PDB file of C-alpha atoms in Angstrom:
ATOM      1  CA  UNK A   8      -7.777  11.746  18.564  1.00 50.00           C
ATOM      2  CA  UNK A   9      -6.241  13.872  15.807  1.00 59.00           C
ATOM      3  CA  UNK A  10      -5.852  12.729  12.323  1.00 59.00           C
ATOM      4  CA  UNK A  11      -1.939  13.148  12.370  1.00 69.00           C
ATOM      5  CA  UNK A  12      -1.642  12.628  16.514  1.00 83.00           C
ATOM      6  CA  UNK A  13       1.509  10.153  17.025  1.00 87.00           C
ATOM      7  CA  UNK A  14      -0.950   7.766  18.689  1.00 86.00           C
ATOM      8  CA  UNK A  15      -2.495   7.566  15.328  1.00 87.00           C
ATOM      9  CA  UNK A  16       1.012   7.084  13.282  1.00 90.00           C
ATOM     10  CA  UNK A  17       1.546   4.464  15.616  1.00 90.00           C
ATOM     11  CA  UNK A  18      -1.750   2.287  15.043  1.00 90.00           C
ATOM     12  CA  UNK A  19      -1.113   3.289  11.202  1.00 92.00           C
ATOM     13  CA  UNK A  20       2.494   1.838  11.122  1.00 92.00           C
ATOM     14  CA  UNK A  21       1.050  -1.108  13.267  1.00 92.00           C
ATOM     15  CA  UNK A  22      -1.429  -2.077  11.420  1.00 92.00           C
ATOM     16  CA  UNK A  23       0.766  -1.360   7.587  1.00 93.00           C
ATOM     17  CA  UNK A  24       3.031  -3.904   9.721  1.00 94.00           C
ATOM     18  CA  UNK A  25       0.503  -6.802  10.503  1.00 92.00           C
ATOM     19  CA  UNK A  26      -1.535  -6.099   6.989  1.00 92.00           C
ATOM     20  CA  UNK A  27       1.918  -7.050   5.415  1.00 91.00           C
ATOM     21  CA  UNK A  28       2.494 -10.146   7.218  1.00 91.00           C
ATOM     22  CA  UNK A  29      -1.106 -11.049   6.863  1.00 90.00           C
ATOM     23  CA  UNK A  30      -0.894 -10.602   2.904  1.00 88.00           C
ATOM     24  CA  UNK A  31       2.761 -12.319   2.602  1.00 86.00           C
ATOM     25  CA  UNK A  32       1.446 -15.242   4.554  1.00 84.00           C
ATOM     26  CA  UNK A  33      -2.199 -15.583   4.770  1.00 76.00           C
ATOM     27  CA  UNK A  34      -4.315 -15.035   2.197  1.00 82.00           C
ATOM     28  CA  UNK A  35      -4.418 -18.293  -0.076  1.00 83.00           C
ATOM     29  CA  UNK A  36      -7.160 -16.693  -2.623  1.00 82.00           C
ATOM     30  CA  UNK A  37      -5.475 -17.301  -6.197  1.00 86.00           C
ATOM     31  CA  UNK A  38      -6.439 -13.810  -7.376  1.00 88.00           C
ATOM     32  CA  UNK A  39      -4.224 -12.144  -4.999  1.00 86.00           C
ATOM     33  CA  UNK A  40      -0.965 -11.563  -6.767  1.00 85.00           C
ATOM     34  CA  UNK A  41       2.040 -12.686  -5.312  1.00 84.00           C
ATOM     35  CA  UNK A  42       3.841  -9.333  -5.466  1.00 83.00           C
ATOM     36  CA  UNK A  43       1.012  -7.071  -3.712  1.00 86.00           C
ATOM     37  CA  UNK A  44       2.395  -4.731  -0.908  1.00 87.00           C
ATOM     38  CA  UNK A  45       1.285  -2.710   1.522  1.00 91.00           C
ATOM     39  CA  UNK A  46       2.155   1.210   0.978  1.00 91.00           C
ATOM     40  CA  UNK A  47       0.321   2.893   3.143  1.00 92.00           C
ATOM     41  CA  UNK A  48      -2.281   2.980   5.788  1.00 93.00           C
ATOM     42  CA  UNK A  49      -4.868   5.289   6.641  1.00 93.00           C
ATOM     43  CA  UNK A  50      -6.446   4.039  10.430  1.00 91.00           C
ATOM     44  CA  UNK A  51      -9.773   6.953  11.058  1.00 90.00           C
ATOM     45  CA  UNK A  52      -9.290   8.346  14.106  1.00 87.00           C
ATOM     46  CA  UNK A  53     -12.160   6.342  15.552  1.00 87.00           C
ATOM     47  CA  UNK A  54     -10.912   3.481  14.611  1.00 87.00           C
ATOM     48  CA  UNK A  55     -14.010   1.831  12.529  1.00 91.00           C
ATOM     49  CA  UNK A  56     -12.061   1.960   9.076  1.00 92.00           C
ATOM     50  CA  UNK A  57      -9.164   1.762   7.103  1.00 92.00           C
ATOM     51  CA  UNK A  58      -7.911   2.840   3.767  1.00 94.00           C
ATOM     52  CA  UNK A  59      -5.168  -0.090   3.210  1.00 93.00           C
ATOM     53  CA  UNK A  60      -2.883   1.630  -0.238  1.00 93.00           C
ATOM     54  CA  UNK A  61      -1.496  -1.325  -1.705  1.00 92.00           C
ATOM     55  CA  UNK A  62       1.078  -1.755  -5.069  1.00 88.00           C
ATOM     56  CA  UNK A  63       0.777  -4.912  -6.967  1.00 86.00           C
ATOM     57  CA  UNK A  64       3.132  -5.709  -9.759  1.00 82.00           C
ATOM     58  CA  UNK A  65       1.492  -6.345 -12.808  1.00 80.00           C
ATOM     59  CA  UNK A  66      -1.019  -5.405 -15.597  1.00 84.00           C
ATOM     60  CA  UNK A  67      -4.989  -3.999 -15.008  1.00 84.00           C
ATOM     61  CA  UNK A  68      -6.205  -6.961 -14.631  1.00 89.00           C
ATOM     62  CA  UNK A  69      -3.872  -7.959 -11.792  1.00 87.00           C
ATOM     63  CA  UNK A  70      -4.790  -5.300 -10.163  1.00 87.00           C
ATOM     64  CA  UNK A  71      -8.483  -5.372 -10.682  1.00 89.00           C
ATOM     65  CA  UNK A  72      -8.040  -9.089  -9.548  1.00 90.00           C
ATOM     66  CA  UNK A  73      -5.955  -8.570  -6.551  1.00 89.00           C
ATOM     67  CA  UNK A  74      -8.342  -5.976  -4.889  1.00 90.00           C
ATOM     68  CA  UNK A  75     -11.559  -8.206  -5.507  1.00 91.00           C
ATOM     69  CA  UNK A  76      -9.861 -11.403  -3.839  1.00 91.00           C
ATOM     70  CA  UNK A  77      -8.610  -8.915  -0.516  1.00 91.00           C
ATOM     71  CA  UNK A  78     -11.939  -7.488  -0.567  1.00 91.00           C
ATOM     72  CA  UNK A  79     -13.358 -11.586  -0.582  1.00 90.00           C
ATOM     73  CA  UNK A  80     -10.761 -11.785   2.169  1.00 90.00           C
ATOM     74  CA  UNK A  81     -11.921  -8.701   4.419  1.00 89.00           C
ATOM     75  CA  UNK A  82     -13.705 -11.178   7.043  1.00 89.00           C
ATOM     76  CA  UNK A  83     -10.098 -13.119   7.331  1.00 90.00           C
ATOM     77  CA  UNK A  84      -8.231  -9.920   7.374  1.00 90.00           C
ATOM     78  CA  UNK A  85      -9.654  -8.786  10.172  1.00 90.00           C
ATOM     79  CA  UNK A  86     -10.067 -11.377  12.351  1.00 90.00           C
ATOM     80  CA  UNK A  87      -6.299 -12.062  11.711  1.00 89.00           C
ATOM     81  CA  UNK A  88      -6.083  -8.457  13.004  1.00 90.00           C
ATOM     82  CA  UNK A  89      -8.107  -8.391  15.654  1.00 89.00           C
ATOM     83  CA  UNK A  90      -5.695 -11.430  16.628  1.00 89.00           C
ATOM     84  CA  UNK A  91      -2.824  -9.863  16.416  1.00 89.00           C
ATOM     85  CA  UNK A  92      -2.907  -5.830  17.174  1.00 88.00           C
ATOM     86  CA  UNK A  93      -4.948  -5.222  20.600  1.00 83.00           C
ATOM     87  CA  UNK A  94      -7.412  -2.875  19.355  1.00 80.00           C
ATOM     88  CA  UNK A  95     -10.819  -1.233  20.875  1.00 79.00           C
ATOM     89  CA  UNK A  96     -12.289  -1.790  17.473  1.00 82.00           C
ATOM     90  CA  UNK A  97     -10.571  -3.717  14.019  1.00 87.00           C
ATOM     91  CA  UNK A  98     -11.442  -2.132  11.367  1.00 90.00           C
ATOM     92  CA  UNK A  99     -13.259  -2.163   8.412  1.00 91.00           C
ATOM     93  CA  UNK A 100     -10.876  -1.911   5.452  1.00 92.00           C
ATOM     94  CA  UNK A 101     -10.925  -0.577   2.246  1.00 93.00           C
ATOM     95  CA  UNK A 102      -8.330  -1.617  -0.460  1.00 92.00           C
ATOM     96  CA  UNK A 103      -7.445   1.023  -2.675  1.00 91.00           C
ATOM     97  CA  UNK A 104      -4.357   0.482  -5.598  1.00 89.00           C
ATOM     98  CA  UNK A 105      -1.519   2.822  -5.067  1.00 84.00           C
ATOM     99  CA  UNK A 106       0.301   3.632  -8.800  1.00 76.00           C
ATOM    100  CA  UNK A 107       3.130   6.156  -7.556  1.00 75.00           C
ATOM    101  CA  UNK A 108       5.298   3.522  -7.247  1.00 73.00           C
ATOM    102  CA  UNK A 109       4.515   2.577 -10.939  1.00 73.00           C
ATOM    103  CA  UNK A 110       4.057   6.319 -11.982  1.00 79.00           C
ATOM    104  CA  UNK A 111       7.622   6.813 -11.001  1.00 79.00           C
ATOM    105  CA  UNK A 112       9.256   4.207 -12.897  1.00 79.00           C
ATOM    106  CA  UNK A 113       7.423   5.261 -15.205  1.00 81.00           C
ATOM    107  CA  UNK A 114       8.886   9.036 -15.136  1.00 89.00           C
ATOM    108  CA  UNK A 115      12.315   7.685 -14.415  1.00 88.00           C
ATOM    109  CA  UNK A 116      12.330   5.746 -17.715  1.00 89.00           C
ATOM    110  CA  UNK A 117      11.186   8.978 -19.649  1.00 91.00           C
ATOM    111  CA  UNK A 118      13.718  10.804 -17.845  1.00 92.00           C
ATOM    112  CA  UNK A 119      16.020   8.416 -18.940  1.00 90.00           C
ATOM    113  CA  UNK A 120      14.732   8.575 -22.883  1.00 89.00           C
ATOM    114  CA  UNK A 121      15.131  11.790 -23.304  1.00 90.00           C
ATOM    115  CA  UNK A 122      18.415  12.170 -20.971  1.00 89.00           C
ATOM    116  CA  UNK A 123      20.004   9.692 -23.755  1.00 87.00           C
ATOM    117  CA  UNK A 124      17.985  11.499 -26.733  1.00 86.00           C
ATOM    118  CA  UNK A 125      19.899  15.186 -25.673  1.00 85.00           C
ATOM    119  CA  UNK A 126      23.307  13.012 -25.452  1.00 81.00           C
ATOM    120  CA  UNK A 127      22.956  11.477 -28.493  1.00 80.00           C
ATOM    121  CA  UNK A 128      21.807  14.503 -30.099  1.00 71.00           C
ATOM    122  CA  UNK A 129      24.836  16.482 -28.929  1.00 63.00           C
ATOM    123  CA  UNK A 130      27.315  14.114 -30.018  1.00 60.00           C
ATOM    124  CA  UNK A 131      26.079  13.883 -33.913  1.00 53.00           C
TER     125      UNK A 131
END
């Protein structure tokens, strides 16, 4: 199976899906921040691991925090998904912090700054 065959967007968007509902409803570890999403999903073509991008709202720390108590979780994770998508093999994730969400705000704001900098410059 090819990296980018629509068999394998389909298990990706499935399994983004089910990681989601797993996160918003399962996992009880206090570490896990309340606002951590799923933003993308990488599913190998063989199907023995995952790279699960996630965004969680917060400082460092919540994220360093976050990604330990998913990793703790794995085990759960993926019996949860073995439950729930009808797969050959589950598997084996890998939680990795996505900051382009953040990095954009980011940029916007800037943006923004010096937007209202150039106006207020030109008005003086």
């Amino acid at each position: 199976m090819r990296k980018n065959s629509i068999k394998n967007t389909r298990i990706n968007a499935e399994v983004q899906r089910e990681l989601s509902n797993i996160l918003r409803s399962g996992i009880k570890d206090p570490r896990v921040a309340p606002m951590t999403s799923v933003v993308a999903v990488e599913v190998a073509p063989d199907l023995k691991t995952c790279k699960a991008y996630i965004s969680v709202l917060g400082d460092e720390k919540t994220r360093q925090d976050t990604v330990r108590g998913l990793q703790s979780a794995e085990g759960y994770i993926r019996r949860e998904l073995a439950r729930t998508i009808n797969m050959r093999n589950t598997p084996e994730i890998r939680f990795i912090v996505d900051q382009s969400i953040e990095y954009g705000v980011n940029i916007s704001k800037k943006i923004d700054e010096v937007t209202r900098n150039l106006h207020n410059g030109a008005e003086d």
